[in-house]
Amino acid sequence: MDRTLIEPETPRLRLRQWRESDLAPFAALVADPQVMEFFPATLSREESDALVARFVERIAQNGWGFWAAEHKESGELIGFTGLNAPAYPLPFSPCVEIGWRLARKWWGQGLASEAARASLATGFERLGLDEIVSFTALPNRRSSAVMQRLGMREDPAGAFDHPLLAEGHPLRRHCLYRLDRATWQAQQGA
């Protein structure tokens, strides 16, 4: 795989390496109970900074990862989008996932889909991945809708218990969506 630093762009967004100036707005994003509704908990500033440090480390190692998503016109950090190889075992590991998280201010504008499409293009065209997956807690219909808009298909046998959530946790059961390179290429030609 190509290990050079990758920073995709879309008409409205720049997916880029994280900056010190991103830490405060990202901490506000992950402290928002609505943004974090389908995650186990909101994050403290220390937890948020540690998460960004992991993102930075993964991008430095691979050239890609969960990038800071910057709105070009305003210069504001809107959240993150990108690709990640989960470090914990999943029933479908090894895999590369696509993920996103945006501040509420930016919801409903098609930005998650726009950024995710650029991430898919990077994964399939530049990195040569055969498949990209995405998963979320079953009640998270907004993220499932983005997955569907991206042309991902729900794996009929793919519902699984997330290994990092305790037995009985209301968000433990997740759905799995998949997209392979051949399907993605066919969609691009359509």
mmCIF file of C-alpha atoms in Angstrom:
data_model
loop_
_atom_site.group_PDB
_atom_site.id
_atom_site.type_symbol
_atom_site.label_atom_id
_atom_site.label_comp_id
_atom_site.label_asym_id
_atom_site.label_seq_id
_atom_site.Cartn_x
_atom_site.Cartn_y
_atom_site.Cartn_z
ATOM 1 C CA MET A 1 0.000 0.000 0.000
ATOM 2 C CA ASP A 2 1.047 3.579 -0.661
ATOM 3 C CA ARG A 3 2.444 5.058 2.595
ATOM 4 C CA THR A 4 2.759 8.688 1.453
ATOM 5 C CA LEU A 5 0.568 11.180 3.274
ATOM 6 C CA ILE A 6 -2.843 11.311 1.621
ATOM 7 C CA GLU A 7 -5.180 14.297 2.004
ATOM 8 C CA PRO A 8 -8.330 13.930 -0.157
ATOM 9 C CA GLU A 9 -10.394 16.944 -1.176
ATOM 10 C CA THR A 10 -13.992 17.326 -2.282
ATOM 11 C CA PRO A 11 -15.766 20.387 -3.672
ATOM 12 C CA ARG A 12 -16.582 21.585 -0.130
ATOM 13 C CA LEU A 13 -14.139 19.754 2.120
ATOM 14 C CA ARG A 14 -10.485 19.118 2.769
ATOM 15 C CA LEU A 15 -9.630 15.862 4.552
ATOM 16 C CA ARG A 16 -6.296 16.574 6.161
ATOM 17 C CA GLN A 17 -3.850 15.889 8.946
ATOM 18 C CA TRP A 18 -4.889 17.096 12.381
ATOM 19 C CA ARG A 19 -3.651 20.409 13.806
ATOM 20 C CA GLU A 20 -3.299 21.727 17.332
ATOM 21 C CA SER A 21 -6.088 24.205 16.521
ATOM 22 C CA ASP A 22 -8.476 21.260 15.898
ATOM 23 C CA LEU A 23 -8.296 19.998 19.477
ATOM 24 C CA ALA A 24 -10.781 22.412 21.086
ATOM 25 C CA PRO A 25 -13.498 22.184 18.395
ATOM 26 C CA PHE A 26 -13.137 18.404 18.262
ATOM 27 C CA ALA A 27 -13.427 18.203 22.058
ATOM 28 C CA ALA A 28 -16.666 20.198 21.843
ATOM 29 C CA LEU A 29 -17.957 17.828 19.149
ATOM 30 C CA VAL A 30 -17.318 14.653 21.174
ATOM 31 C CA ALA A 31 -18.719 16.269 24.335
ATOM 32 C CA ASP A 32 -22.070 16.869 22.581
ATOM 33 C CA PRO A 33 -24.607 14.260 23.781
ATOM 34 C CA GLN A 34 -26.503 14.373 20.456
ATOM 35 C CA VAL A 35 -23.360 13.739 18.381
ATOM 36 C CA MET A 36 -22.387 10.905 20.738
ATOM 37 C CA GLU A 37 -25.901 9.451 21.040
ATOM 38 C CA PHE A 38 -24.855 6.097 19.542
ATOM 39 C CA PHE A 39 -21.526 5.832 21.368
ATOM 40 C CA PRO A 40 -21.077 4.602 24.931
ATOM 41 C CA ALA A 41 -20.386 8.074 26.365
ATOM 42 C CA THR A 42 -19.334 11.613 25.593
ATOM 43 C CA LEU A 43 -15.602 12.246 25.888
ATOM 44 C CA SER A 44 -13.677 14.509 28.244
ATOM 45 C CA ARG A 45 -11.082 16.908 26.840
ATOM 46 C CA GLU A 46 -8.319 14.473 27.833
ATOM 47 C CA GLU A 47 -10.087 11.539 26.139
ATOM 48 C CA SER A 48 -10.741 13.645 23.049
ATOM 49 C CA ASP A 49 -7.084 14.729 22.795
ATOM 50 C CA ALA A 50 -5.967 11.099 23.219
ATOM 51 C CA LEU A 51 -8.335 10.028 20.417
ATOM 52 C CA VAL A 52 -6.909 12.680 18.082
ATOM 53 C CA ALA A 53 -3.384 11.537 19.018
ATOM 54 C CA ARG A 54 -4.333 7.995 17.914
ATOM 55 C CA PHE A 55 -5.732 9.367 14.654
ATOM 56 C CA VAL A 56 -2.489 11.299 14.049
ATOM 57 C CA GLU A 57 -0.386 8.219 14.823
ATOM 58 C CA ARG A 58 -2.372 6.007 12.410
ATOM 59 C CA ILE A 59 -2.099 8.581 9.606
ATOM 60 C CA ALA A 60 1.665 8.860 10.232
ATOM 61 C CA GLN A 61 1.998 5.043 10.086
ATOM 62 C CA ASN A 62 -0.209 4.432 7.035
ATOM 63 C CA GLY A 63 -0.498 7.731 5.168
ATOM 64 C CA TRP A 64 -4.270 7.507 5.707
ATOM 65 C CA GLY A 65 -6.758 7.192 8.560
ATOM 66 C CA PHE A 66 -9.484 9.242 10.168
ATOM 67 C CA TRP A 67 -8.680 12.687 8.758
ATOM 68 C CA ALA A 68 -9.743 16.034 10.148
ATOM 69 C CA ALA A 69 -12.562 17.272 7.900
ATOM 70 C CA GLU A 70 -12.266 20.990 7.192
ATOM 71 C CA HIS A 71 -14.971 23.059 5.520
ATOM 72 C CA LYS A 72 -13.102 24.872 2.743
ATOM 73 C CA GLU A 73 -15.212 28.022 2.635
ATOM 74 C CA SER A 74 -15.224 28.691 6.392
ATOM 75 C CA GLY A 75 -11.976 26.957 7.361
ATOM 76 C CA GLU A 76 -13.849 25.303 10.259
ATOM 77 C CA LEU A 77 -13.260 21.778 11.498
ATOM 78 C CA ILE A 78 -16.544 19.950 10.944
ATOM 79 C CA GLY A 79 -15.427 16.592 12.375
ATOM 80 C CA PHE A 80 -13.618 13.620 10.899
ATOM 81 C CA THR A 81 -14.007 11.157 8.052
ATOM 82 C CA GLY A 82 -11.767 8.462 6.715
ATOM 83 C CA LEU A 83 -10.535 4.919 6.774
ATOM 84 C CA ASN A 84 -9.341 2.807 9.664
ATOM 85 C CA ALA A 85 -8.140 -0.731 10.272
ATOM 86 C CA PRO A 86 -9.716 -1.512 13.670
ATOM 87 C CA ALA A 87 -7.123 -2.520 16.261
ATOM 88 C CA TYR A 88 -9.573 -4.810 18.093
ATOM 89 C CA PRO A 89 -10.916 -8.139 16.811
ATOM 90 C CA LEU A 90 -14.233 -8.130 15.002
ATOM 91 C CA PRO A 91 -16.118 -11.147 13.579
ATOM 92 C CA PHE A 92 -15.128 -9.944 10.078
ATOM 93 C CA SER A 93 -11.486 -8.971 10.815
ATOM 94 C CA PRO A 94 -9.151 -8.121 9.244
ATOM 95 C CA CYS A 95 -10.927 -5.230 7.584
ATOM 96 C CA VAL A 96 -10.753 -1.552 6.720
ATOM 97 C CA GLU A 97 -13.715 0.493 7.860
ATOM 98 C CA ILE A 98 -14.993 3.847 6.727
ATOM 99 C CA GLY A 99 -16.245 6.166 9.440
ATOM 100 C CA TRP A 100 -17.317 9.732 10.125
ATOM 101 C CA ARG A 101 -18.444 11.997 12.916
ATOM 102 C CA LEU A 102 -19.624 15.562 12.317
ATOM 103 C CA ALA A 103 -20.585 18.440 14.580
ATOM 104 C CA ARG A 104 -24.361 18.982 14.671
ATOM 105 C CA LYS A 105 -24.027 22.345 12.916
ATOM 106 C CA TRP A 106 -23.009 20.455 9.768
ATOM 107 C CA TRP A 107 -25.685 17.732 9.766
ATOM 108 C CA GLY A 108 -28.209 17.507 6.933
ATOM 109 C CA GLN A 109 -25.994 19.109 4.276
ATOM 110 C CA GLY A 110 -24.676 15.949 2.607
ATOM 111 C CA LEU A 111 -21.170 16.538 3.966
ATOM 112 C CA ALA A 112 -20.760 13.095 5.573
ATOM 113 C CA SER A 113 -21.618 11.431 2.259
ATOM 114 C CA GLU A 114 -19.373 13.806 0.305
ATOM 115 C CA ALA A 115 -16.389 13.173 2.552
ATOM 116 C CA ALA A 116 -17.065 9.443 2.706
ATOM 117 C CA ARG A 117 -17.136 9.201 -1.100
ATOM 118 C CA ALA A 118 -13.659 10.764 -1.206
ATOM 119 C CA SER A 119 -12.516 8.246 1.398
ATOM 120 C CA LEU A 120 -13.955 5.349 -0.618
ATOM 121 C CA ALA A 121 -12.189 6.622 -3.753
ATOM 122 C CA THR A 122 -8.926 6.787 -1.807
ATOM 123 C CA GLY A 123 -9.410 3.271 -0.465
ATOM 124 C CA PHE A 124 -10.282 1.647 -3.763
ATOM 125 C CA GLU A 125 -8.265 3.723 -6.259
ATOM 126 C CA ARG A 126 -5.152 4.706 -4.355
ATOM 127 C CA LEU A 127 -4.812 1.984 -1.717
ATOM 128 C CA GLY A 128 -6.165 -0.854 -3.865
ATOM 129 C CA LEU A 129 -8.466 -2.212 -1.153
ATOM 130 C CA ASP A 130 -10.753 -5.057 -2.172
ATOM 131 C CA GLU A 131 -13.488 -4.188 0.334
ATOM 132 C CA ILE A 132 -14.429 -1.436 2.771
ATOM 133 C CA VAL A 133 -16.899 -2.012 5.608
ATOM 134 C CA SER A 134 -18.861 0.220 7.920
ATOM 135 C CA PHE A 135 -20.772 -0.598 11.066
ATOM 136 C CA THR A 136 -22.862 1.158 13.637
ATOM 137 C CA ALA A 137 -25.224 0.482 16.517
ATOM 138 C CA LEU A 138 -28.574 -0.797 15.230
ATOM 139 C CA PRO A 139 -30.571 2.288 16.345
ATOM 140 C CA ASN A 140 -28.245 4.679 14.442
ATOM 141 C CA ARG A 141 -30.439 5.196 11.394
ATOM 142 C CA ARG A 142 -28.636 8.380 10.285
ATOM 143 C CA SER A 143 -25.326 6.563 9.798
ATOM 144 C CA SER A 144 -27.049 3.562 8.215
ATOM 145 C CA ALA A 145 -28.675 5.961 5.718
ATOM 146 C CA VAL A 146 -25.259 7.388 4.804
ATOM 147 C CA MET A 147 -23.942 3.853 4.261
ATOM 148 C CA GLN A 148 -26.851 3.147 1.931
ATOM 149 C CA ARG A 149 -26.316 6.422 0.017
ATOM 150 C CA LEU A 150 -22.691 5.353 -0.491
ATOM 151 C CA GLY A 151 -23.905 2.191 -2.212
ATOM 152 C CA MET A 152 -22.922 -0.053 0.667
ATOM 153 C CA ARG A 153 -25.108 -3.092 1.256
ATOM 154 C CA GLU A 154 -26.126 -4.449 4.628
ATOM 155 C CA ASP A 155 -24.619 -7.868 5.224
ATOM 156 C CA PRO A 156 -27.668 -10.095 5.886
ATOM 157 C CA ALA A 157 -25.614 -12.215 8.305
ATOM 158 C CA GLY A 158 -23.658 -9.217 9.544
ATOM 159 C CA ALA A 159 -25.404 -8.153 12.752
ATOM 160 C CA PHE A 160 -22.905 -8.650 15.545
ATOM 161 C CA ASP A 161 -22.185 -7.763 19.151
ATOM 162 C CA HIS A 162 -19.498 -5.085 19.359
ATOM 163 C CA PRO A 163 -16.617 -6.610 21.347
ATOM 164 C CA LEU A 164 -15.818 -3.360 23.205
ATOM 165 C CA LEU A 165 -19.306 -3.044 24.668
ATOM 166 C CA ALA A 166 -20.422 -5.102 27.643
ATOM 167 C CA GLU A 167 -23.089 -7.788 27.473
ATOM 168 C CA GLY A 168 -26.478 -6.106 27.919
ATOM 169 C CA HIS A 169 -25.295 -2.661 26.768
ATOM 170 C CA PRO A 170 -28.129 -1.116 24.684
ATOM 171 C CA LEU A 171 -25.708 -0.206 21.847
ATOM 172 C CA ARG A 172 -23.868 -3.522 21.734
ATOM 173 C CA ARG A 173 -25.732 -4.951 18.725
ATOM 174 C CA HIS A 174 -24.362 -3.500 15.465
ATOM 175 C CA CYS A 175 -25.210 -3.775 11.781
ATOM 176 C CA LEU A 176 -22.508 -4.341 9.179
ATOM 177 C CA TYR A 177 -22.415 -2.802 5.706
ATOM 178 C CA ARG A 178 -19.980 -3.815 2.950
ATOM 179 C CA LEU A 179 -18.798 -2.426 -0.372
ATOM 180 C CA ASP A 180 -16.358 -4.239 -2.640
ATOM 181 C CA ARG A 181 -14.168 -2.607 -5.267
ATOM 182 C CA ALA A 182 -15.989 -4.149 -8.266
ATOM 183 C CA THR A 183 -19.375 -2.866 -7.053
ATOM 184 C CA TRP A 184 -17.891 0.565 -6.318
ATOM 185 C CA GLN A 185 -16.290 0.749 -9.784
ATOM 186 C CA ALA A 186 -19.606 -0.250 -11.408
ATOM 187 C CA GLN A 187 -21.351 2.523 -9.462
ATOM 188 C CA GLN A 188 -18.778 5.077 -10.663
ATOM 189 C CA GLY A 189 -19.432 4.105 -14.271
ATOM 190 C CA ALA A 190 -23.221 4.421 -13.894
#
